[in-house]
Short mmCIF file of C-alpha atoms and ligand atoms in Angstrom, two decimals:
data_model
loop_
_atom_site.label_atom_id
_atom_site.label_comp_id
_atom_site.label_asym_id
_atom_site.label_seq_id
_atom_site.Cartn_x
_atom_site.Cartn_y
_atom_site.Cartn_z
CA MET A 1 134.20 150.65 68.44
CA ASN A 2 137.36 151.25 66.41
CA SER A 3 140.60 151.49 68.27
CA LYS A 4 144.24 152.07 67.37
CA TYR A 5 145.17 151.03 70.87
CA PHE A 6 147.28 147.86 70.65
CA ASP A 7 148.74 147.83 74.14
CA ASN A 8 146.12 145.84 76.05
CA ALA A 9 148.81 144.00 78.02
CA ALA A 10 149.81 147.35 79.53
CA THR A 11 146.28 148.23 80.51
CA THR A 12 142.72 148.07 79.17
CA ARG A 13 139.89 150.55 78.87
CA VAL A 14 137.35 150.37 81.71
CA LYS A 15 134.12 148.99 80.28
CA GLU A 16 131.00 151.12 80.44
CA GLU A 17 129.14 148.49 82.51
CA VAL A 18 132.07 148.33 84.91
CA LEU A 19 132.10 152.09 85.45
CA ASN A 20 128.33 152.22 85.82
CA SER A 21 128.40 149.53 88.48
CA MET A 22 130.98 151.52 90.47
CA ILE A 23 129.38 154.97 90.49
CA PRO A 24 126.71 154.30 93.19
CA TYR A 25 129.51 153.39 95.62
CA TYR A 26 131.08 156.83 95.18
CA LYS A 27 127.70 158.49 95.72
CA ALA A 28 124.75 157.35 97.85
CA GLU A 29 126.27 153.98 98.83
CA PHE A 30 129.35 155.46 100.47
CA GLY A 31 129.22 153.43 103.68
CA ASN A 32 132.13 151.66 105.33
CA PRO A 33 131.67 147.88 104.92
CA SER A 34 132.74 147.39 108.56
CA SER A 35 129.88 149.54 109.89
CA MET A 36 126.87 147.78 111.41
CA TYR A 37 124.12 150.11 110.19
CA THR A 38 122.22 149.79 106.92
CA LEU A 39 124.59 151.90 104.79
CA GLY A 40 127.58 149.86 105.92
CA ARG A 41 125.80 146.57 105.41
CA SER A 42 124.92 147.56 101.89
CA ALA A 43 128.60 148.22 101.11
CA ARG A 44 129.50 144.90 102.73
CA ARG A 45 127.00 143.10 100.52
CA ALA A 46 128.50 144.74 97.42
CA VAL A 47 132.01 143.64 98.42
CA GLU A 48 130.89 140.07 99.10
CA ASP A 49 128.93 139.95 95.86
CA ALA A 50 132.06 141.05 93.97
CA ARG A 51 134.08 138.41 95.79
CA LYS A 52 131.76 135.71 94.42
CA LYS A 53 132.20 137.05 90.89
CA VAL A 54 135.98 137.03 91.13
CA ALA A 55 135.90 133.53 92.60
CA ARG A 56 133.66 132.28 89.79
CA LEU A 57 136.13 133.42 87.11
CA ILE A 58 138.84 131.16 88.52
CA ASN A 59 136.59 128.45 90.00
CA SER A 60 137.58 129.07 93.60
CA ASP A 61 135.50 129.52 96.73
CA SER A 62 134.76 133.16 97.53
CA LYS A 63 136.32 132.64 100.99
CA GLU A 64 139.62 132.14 99.19
CA ILE A 65 139.69 135.61 97.58
CA ILE A 66 141.61 138.50 99.17
CA PHE A 67 141.12 141.93 97.60
CA THR A 68 144.29 143.95 97.00
CA ALA A 69 145.28 147.18 95.28
CA GLY A 70 146.43 145.39 92.11
CA GLY A 71 148.62 142.72 90.60
CA SER A 72 151.83 144.04 92.13
CA GLU A 73 150.38 143.93 95.63
CA SER A 74 148.98 140.44 95.07
CA ASP A 75 152.41 139.23 93.92
CA ASN A 76 154.18 140.90 96.85
CA THR A 77 151.66 139.49 99.33
CA ALA A 78 152.00 135.98 97.92
CA LEU A 79 155.79 135.88 97.96
CA LYS A 80 156.54 137.79 101.15
CA GLY A 81 153.41 136.55 102.91
CA ILE A 82 154.32 132.89 102.32
CA ALA A 83 158.07 133.31 102.86
CA HIS A 84 157.51 134.98 106.23
CA ARG A 85 154.70 132.70 107.35
CA TYR A 86 156.53 129.46 106.57
CA LYS A 87 160.13 130.43 107.26
CA GLU A 88 160.52 127.68 109.81
CA ARG A 89 159.98 125.18 106.95
CA GLY A 90 162.83 126.53 104.86
CA ASN A 91 164.27 129.57 103.11
CA HIS A 92 164.36 128.61 99.44
CA ILE A 93 162.11 129.97 96.68
CA ILE A 94 162.03 128.96 93.02
CA THR A 95 160.87 131.33 90.28
CA SER A 96 161.79 132.02 86.64
CA LYS A 97 163.91 134.60 84.87
CA ILE A 98 160.98 135.99 82.91
CA GLU A 99 158.64 136.97 85.74
CA HIS A 100 157.14 140.42 86.10
CA HIS A 101 159.20 142.81 88.23
CA ALA A 102 156.59 142.57 91.00
CA ILE A 103 157.84 138.99 91.44
CA LEU A 104 161.53 139.49 90.62
CA ASN A 105 161.92 142.48 92.92
CA SER A 106 159.97 140.77 95.72
CA CYS A 107 162.53 137.96 95.39
CA LYS A 108 165.41 140.47 95.48
CA SER A 109 163.96 141.93 98.62
CA LEU A 110 163.61 138.48 100.22
CA GLU A 111 167.22 137.67 99.25
CA LYS A 112 168.32 140.69 101.29
CA GLU A 113 166.52 139.12 104.26
CA GLY A 114 168.51 135.91 103.79
CA TYR A 115 166.18 133.84 101.62
CA LYS A 116 167.72 131.92 98.70
CA VAL A 117 166.12 132.23 95.27
CA THR A 118 166.61 130.07 92.17
CA TYR A 119 165.71 131.81 88.90
CA LEU A 120 164.90 129.11 86.35
CA ASN A 121 165.99 129.51 82.74
CA VAL A 122 163.51 129.39 79.90
CA ASN A 123 163.95 128.01 76.39
CA LYS A 124 163.60 129.88 73.08
CA GLU A 125 159.80 129.74 73.39
CA GLY A 126 159.88 131.10 76.94
CA LEU A 127 159.02 127.80 78.66
CA VAL A 128 160.58 126.61 81.90
CA ASN A 129 162.22 123.19 81.88
CA LEU A 130 160.58 120.72 84.27
CA GLU A 131 163.82 118.76 84.77
CA GLU A 132 165.60 121.95 85.78
CA LEU A 133 162.74 122.63 88.19
CA ARG A 134 163.04 119.15 89.73
CA ASN A 135 166.77 119.59 90.15
CA ALA A 136 166.34 122.98 91.80
CA ILE A 137 164.09 121.61 94.54
CA SER A 138 165.75 121.05 97.92
CA ASP A 139 164.57 120.29 101.46
CA ASP A 140 164.54 124.03 102.07
CA THR A 141 162.20 124.88 99.18
CA ILE A 142 158.99 126.41 100.50
CA LEU A 143 157.55 128.16 97.45
CA ILE A 144 157.51 127.97 93.67
CA SER A 145 156.21 131.04 91.82
CA ILE A 146 155.88 130.75 88.04
CA MET A 147 153.67 133.03 85.97
CA LEU A 148 150.74 131.54 84.08
CA ALA A 149 151.31 133.73 81.01
CA ASN A 150 154.09 136.16 80.22
CA ASN A 151 153.29 139.83 79.68
CA GLU A 152 155.84 140.43 76.91
CA ILE A 153 155.82 137.30 74.76
CA GLY A 154 152.54 135.74 75.89
CA THR A 155 154.01 132.30 76.61
CA ILE A 156 151.68 130.07 78.68
CA GLN A 157 153.56 127.90 81.18
CA PRO A 158 152.75 124.24 82.04
CA ILE A 159 151.48 125.16 85.52
CA LYS A 160 149.64 121.86 85.97
CA ASP A 161 152.89 119.92 85.51
CA ILE A 162 154.66 122.31 87.86
CA THR A 163 152.09 121.87 90.66
CA LYS A 164 152.28 118.10 90.22
CA ILE A 165 156.02 118.15 90.86
CA ALA A 166 155.62 120.63 93.72
CA LYS A 167 153.03 118.43 95.47
CA GLU A 168 155.42 115.47 95.50
CA HIS A 169 157.59 117.66 97.74
CA ASN A 170 154.85 119.49 99.68
CA ILE A 171 155.85 122.85 98.21
CA ILE A 172 153.41 125.77 97.92
CA VAL A 173 152.81 127.09 94.38
CA HIS A 174 151.91 130.64 93.38
CA THR A 175 151.15 131.78 89.86
CA ASP A 176 150.95 135.33 88.52
CA ALA A 177 147.89 135.08 86.29
CA VAL A 178 147.52 138.81 85.70
CA GLN A 179 147.87 138.48 81.91
CA ALA A 180 145.96 135.23 81.65
CA CYS A 181 142.86 136.19 83.63
CA GLY A 182 140.00 137.12 81.35
CA ASN A 183 141.90 135.94 78.26
CA ILE A 184 142.06 132.18 78.78
CA PRO A 185 139.99 129.86 80.99
CA ILE A 186 141.42 129.50 84.49
CA ASP A 187 140.47 126.87 87.04
CA VAL A 188 142.57 126.96 90.20
CA LYS A 189 141.49 123.42 91.07
CA LYS A 190 142.62 121.99 87.74
CA LEU A 191 145.83 124.03 87.84
CA GLY A 192 146.46 122.81 91.40
CA VAL A 193 147.91 126.15 92.53
CA ASP A 194 147.77 127.41 96.11
CA LEU A 195 147.93 131.11 95.28
CA LEU A 196 147.09 133.13 92.18
CA SER A 197 147.36 136.85 91.42
CA LEU A 198 145.03 138.84 89.19
CA SER A 199 144.62 142.53 88.40
CA GLY A 200 141.54 144.60 87.54
CA HIS A 201 142.98 146.91 84.90
CA LYS A 202 144.26 144.08 82.70
CA LEU A 203 140.70 142.76 82.24
CA TYR A 204 138.71 145.95 81.53
CA GLY A 205 138.36 146.83 85.21
CA PRO A 206 139.67 149.75 87.25
CA LYS A 207 143.35 150.40 87.95
CA GLY A 208 144.50 149.88 91.52
CA THR A 209 142.28 146.85 92.06
CA GLY A 210 143.24 143.20 92.20
CA ALA A 211 142.86 139.97 94.06
CA LEU A 212 144.93 137.17 95.49
CA TYR A 213 143.49 133.67 95.53
CA CYS A 214 144.75 131.90 98.63
CA LYS A 215 143.61 128.29 98.95
CA SER A 216 141.93 127.44 102.23
CA GLY A 217 144.45 125.80 104.52
CA ILE A 218 147.25 128.05 103.25
CA ASP A 219 148.10 130.92 105.59
CA ILE A 220 149.93 134.14 104.72
CA ASN A 221 151.36 136.98 106.75
CA SER A 222 149.76 140.31 105.95
CA LEU A 223 151.83 142.87 104.05
CA ILE A 224 149.85 145.77 105.50
CA ASP A 225 149.20 145.93 109.23
CA GLY A 226 146.10 147.61 110.57
CA GLY A 227 142.49 146.62 110.99
CA HIS A 228 141.05 143.17 110.54
CA GLN A 229 139.75 143.59 106.98
CA GLU A 230 140.07 140.69 104.53
CA LYS A 231 140.32 138.23 107.47
CA GLY A 232 143.42 139.96 108.74
CA LYS A 233 145.31 139.34 105.50
CA ARG A 234 145.02 142.86 104.08
CA ALA A 235 144.32 145.77 106.41
CA GLY A 236 142.64 148.98 105.30
CA THR A 237 139.08 150.10 104.55
CA GLU A 238 138.02 148.29 101.40
CA ASN A 239 138.11 150.12 98.05
CA VAL A 240 134.40 149.38 97.72
CA ALA A 241 133.78 151.02 94.32
CA GLY A 242 136.98 149.52 92.92
CA ILE A 243 136.12 146.07 94.24
CA VAL A 244 132.63 146.33 92.74
CA GLY A 245 134.21 147.31 89.39
CA LEU A 246 136.62 144.39 89.58
CA GLY A 247 133.67 142.09 90.28
CA THR A 248 131.73 143.35 87.29
CA ALA A 249 134.80 143.01 85.05
CA CYS A 250 135.30 139.42 86.20
CA GLU A 251 131.64 138.60 85.70
CA ILE A 252 131.70 139.93 82.12
CA ALA A 253 135.00 138.17 81.45
CA ASN A 254 133.54 134.91 82.70
CA ASN A 255 130.40 135.22 80.55
CA SER A 256 132.24 136.15 77.35
CA LEU A 257 135.48 134.20 77.74
CA ASN A 258 135.00 131.87 74.79
CA THR A 259 133.98 134.50 72.24
CA HIS A 260 136.57 136.95 73.58
CA GLU A 261 139.37 134.41 73.28
CA LYS A 262 138.34 133.38 69.77
CA TYR A 263 138.04 136.99 68.64
CA LEU A 264 141.50 137.96 69.91
CA ARG A 265 142.99 134.82 68.39
CA LYS A 266 141.51 135.74 65.02
CA LEU A 267 143.00 139.25 65.09
CA ARG A 268 146.34 137.95 66.32
CA ASP A 269 146.65 135.15 63.76
CA TYR A 270 145.73 137.56 60.97
CA TYR A 271 148.35 140.06 62.18
CA ILE A 272 151.05 137.38 62.51
CA SER A 273 150.48 135.93 59.06
CA GLU A 274 150.33 139.37 57.43
CA VAL A 275 153.52 140.59 59.12
CA GLU A 276 155.30 137.43 57.97
CA ARG A 277 153.91 137.87 54.45
CA LYS A 278 154.55 141.63 54.05
CA ILE A 279 157.76 142.33 55.96
CA GLU A 280 161.15 140.64 55.55
CA ASP A 281 163.55 139.62 58.30
CA VAL A 282 161.06 139.33 61.10
CA GLU A 283 161.04 136.84 63.94
CA LEU A 284 158.08 135.95 66.15
CA ASN A 285 159.25 135.92 69.76
CA GLY A 286 157.78 133.29 72.07
CA SER A 287 155.77 130.19 71.30
CA LYS A 288 153.48 129.87 68.32
CA GLN A 289 151.08 127.47 70.07
CA LEU A 290 151.37 128.07 73.82
CA ARG A 291 150.57 131.74 73.57
CA LEU A 292 148.01 134.21 74.89
CA PRO A 293 145.28 134.80 72.28
CA GLY A 294 145.92 138.56 72.07
CA ASN A 295 149.73 138.68 72.05
CA ALA A 296 152.07 139.11 69.07
CA ASN A 297 155.70 140.04 69.65
CA PHE A 298 157.97 140.40 66.60
CA SER A 299 161.58 141.44 66.22
CA PHE A 300 162.06 143.57 63.11
CA LYS A 301 165.75 142.95 62.45
CA GLY A 302 167.93 146.00 62.05
CA VAL A 303 165.31 148.42 63.31
CA ASP A 304 164.99 149.99 66.74
CA GLY A 305 161.67 149.11 68.38
CA GLU A 306 161.56 152.49 70.10
CA GLY A 307 161.85 154.13 66.68
CA ILE A 308 158.89 152.12 65.40
CA LEU A 309 156.88 153.11 68.47
CA LEU A 310 157.47 156.84 67.95
CA LYS A 311 156.43 156.65 64.31
CA LEU A 312 153.37 154.57 65.12
CA ASP A 313 152.41 157.15 67.72
CA GLN A 314 152.52 159.85 65.02
CA VAL A 315 149.67 158.03 63.25
CA GLY A 316 147.74 157.47 66.46
CA ILE A 317 148.78 153.89 67.14
CA SER A 318 149.78 152.70 70.63
CA ALA A 319 151.96 149.61 71.04
CA SER A 320 154.94 148.56 73.16
CA SER A 321 158.61 147.87 72.50
CA GLY A 322 161.16 145.28 73.59
CA SER A 323 163.08 147.43 75.98
CA ALA A 324 162.19 148.97 79.27
CA CYS A 325 163.00 152.36 77.69
CA SER A 326 159.58 153.74 78.44
CA THR A 327 160.43 153.38 82.11
CA GLY A 328 163.77 155.12 81.62
CA ASP A 329 165.86 151.97 81.43
CA PRO A 330 167.80 151.59 78.14
CA ALA A 331 168.61 147.90 78.76
CA PRO A 332 166.87 145.30 76.58
CA SER A 333 164.00 143.46 78.23
CA HIS A 334 164.99 140.69 80.65
CA VAL A 335 162.40 138.45 79.03
CA LEU A 336 163.75 138.77 75.49
CA THR A 337 167.31 138.31 76.77
CA ALA A 338 166.23 135.18 78.67
CA ILE A 339 164.79 133.56 75.52
CA GLY A 340 168.21 133.99 73.93
CA LEU A 341 167.91 137.15 71.84
CA ASP A 342 171.03 139.28 71.46
CA ASP A 343 170.70 142.90 72.56
CA ASN A 344 170.02 144.26 69.08
CA THR A 345 167.33 141.71 68.23
CA ALA A 346 165.74 142.31 71.62
CA LYS A 347 165.71 146.05 71.03
CA SER A 348 164.09 145.55 67.62
CA ALA A 349 161.02 143.96 69.20
CA LEU A 350 157.51 145.35 68.99
CA ARG A 351 154.75 143.97 71.19
CA VAL A 352 151.23 144.27 69.90
CA THR A 353 148.47 143.16 72.27
CA PHE A 354 144.91 143.08 71.00
CA GLY A 355 141.75 143.87 72.90
CA GLU A 356 138.04 143.64 72.36
CA ASP A 357 137.84 147.17 70.87
CA ASN A 358 140.15 146.30 67.97
CA THR A 359 138.67 145.41 64.58
CA VAL A 360 140.17 143.78 61.49
CA ASP A 361 140.19 147.27 59.92
CA ASP A 362 142.28 148.51 62.83
CA VAL A 363 144.73 145.67 62.27
CA ASP A 364 144.96 146.60 58.57
CA TYR A 365 145.69 150.20 59.54
CA LEU A 366 148.42 148.96 61.88
CA LEU A 367 149.87 146.62 59.24
CA ASN A 368 150.01 149.27 56.51
CA ASN A 369 151.75 151.75 58.77
CA LEU A 370 154.11 149.14 60.17
CA GLU A 371 155.16 148.01 56.68
CA ARG A 372 155.89 151.61 55.68
CA ILE A 373 157.71 152.51 58.91
CA VAL A 374 159.97 149.43 58.95
CA LYS A 375 160.89 150.17 55.29
CA GLU A 376 161.68 153.82 56.09
CA LEU A 377 163.77 152.94 59.13
CA ARG A 378 165.72 150.25 57.27
CA ILE A 379 166.69 152.67 54.45
CA LYS A 380 168.18 155.15 56.92
C1 PLP B 1 150.54 144.25 84.93
C2 PLP B 1 151.16 143.06 85.55
C3 PLP B 1 151.41 143.00 86.94
C4 PLP B 1 151.16 144.17 87.85
O1 PLP B 1 149.80 144.45 88.00
P1 PLP B 1 149.35 145.91 88.50
O2 PLP B 1 147.89 145.78 88.74
O3 PLP B 1 149.69 146.86 87.39
O4 PLP B 1 150.13 146.20 89.74
C5 PLP B 1 151.95 141.84 87.46
N1 PLP B 1 152.22 140.79 86.68
C6 PLP B 1 152.00 140.80 85.35
C7 PLP B 1 152.29 139.58 84.54
C8 PLP B 1 151.47 141.93 84.75
O5 PLP B 1 151.26 141.94 83.43
#
């Protein structure tokens, strides 16, 4: 399939197989998984089957998977759930300046409750500094939350090194792996993390679905009070169809991870080398090596990223810019500012994120239009 959609970090198209696996649970198989009769038991089986598939993608035990309504809820549950559960141990949390707002705003909210938060700096490539992390740790530190891969610049953090340091001090580690899941191999045991967030709609599954990996032995307070679903860690009747869809998406991701990763990398590397060859005064934001396979983020100096977006949209292309403008905030992105870009360079950024529907022809179409648009905007 051809696609001019280059915003796969924002969301992805639900796969046909994913949708097909969900439909029965909106129709004949509509039972409540908590019910004892046959219809309920069938829904329960579907939920538990999906749990195994999610667990397999990250090499965890299925008992360690909690279903949520998406990445934001998983992040909120991890941070607030741990902070509240372990507050007698201490009140200090360490995170980074380039986290998703689901993390940053959870931290803000915890700060209002009296928790202390350290926001680690990142270097030009978007990487946290392990020495700075070591120095930030105190007797009060209960949790470190650092994302596995960044949604804007694609930088992949050294989580293994981070968990190693954390373990020396008995500190719990959470990672937001929403962008990484389905795009790079993930093994929670090798990473050494205690909690990990993932989201359905970033890996060709349905929106409003997600999961939180919570290592056995780690307890969390529930964000939502109610019934005893998800072992008391997430109340509410399960989104059975959504959970089934998430399971199918994870199963497909797990089976095609290698080819998927290679394919995205090919498109990305082609795009990066062609942009650098065809267009002057560009700068690749983030790390060249430690980068998600489908992410390319360039600043086109002297041009407004929003302006590029509007003109790309006129020729049917979807991408994303370096400001939060789309959400009504004119400020440059906190991620691009944190890697040291001045406001103008940050606002000249264009994020292109490839997905499995994109072809080399699509990338050529994007490149030709981009070359023309940047030229036009620079003449003005
Ligand atoms: C999209 C995203 C989220 C939020 O996930 P939702 O399912 O949209 O709530 C959190 N973290 C990162 C890194 C993301 O890219």
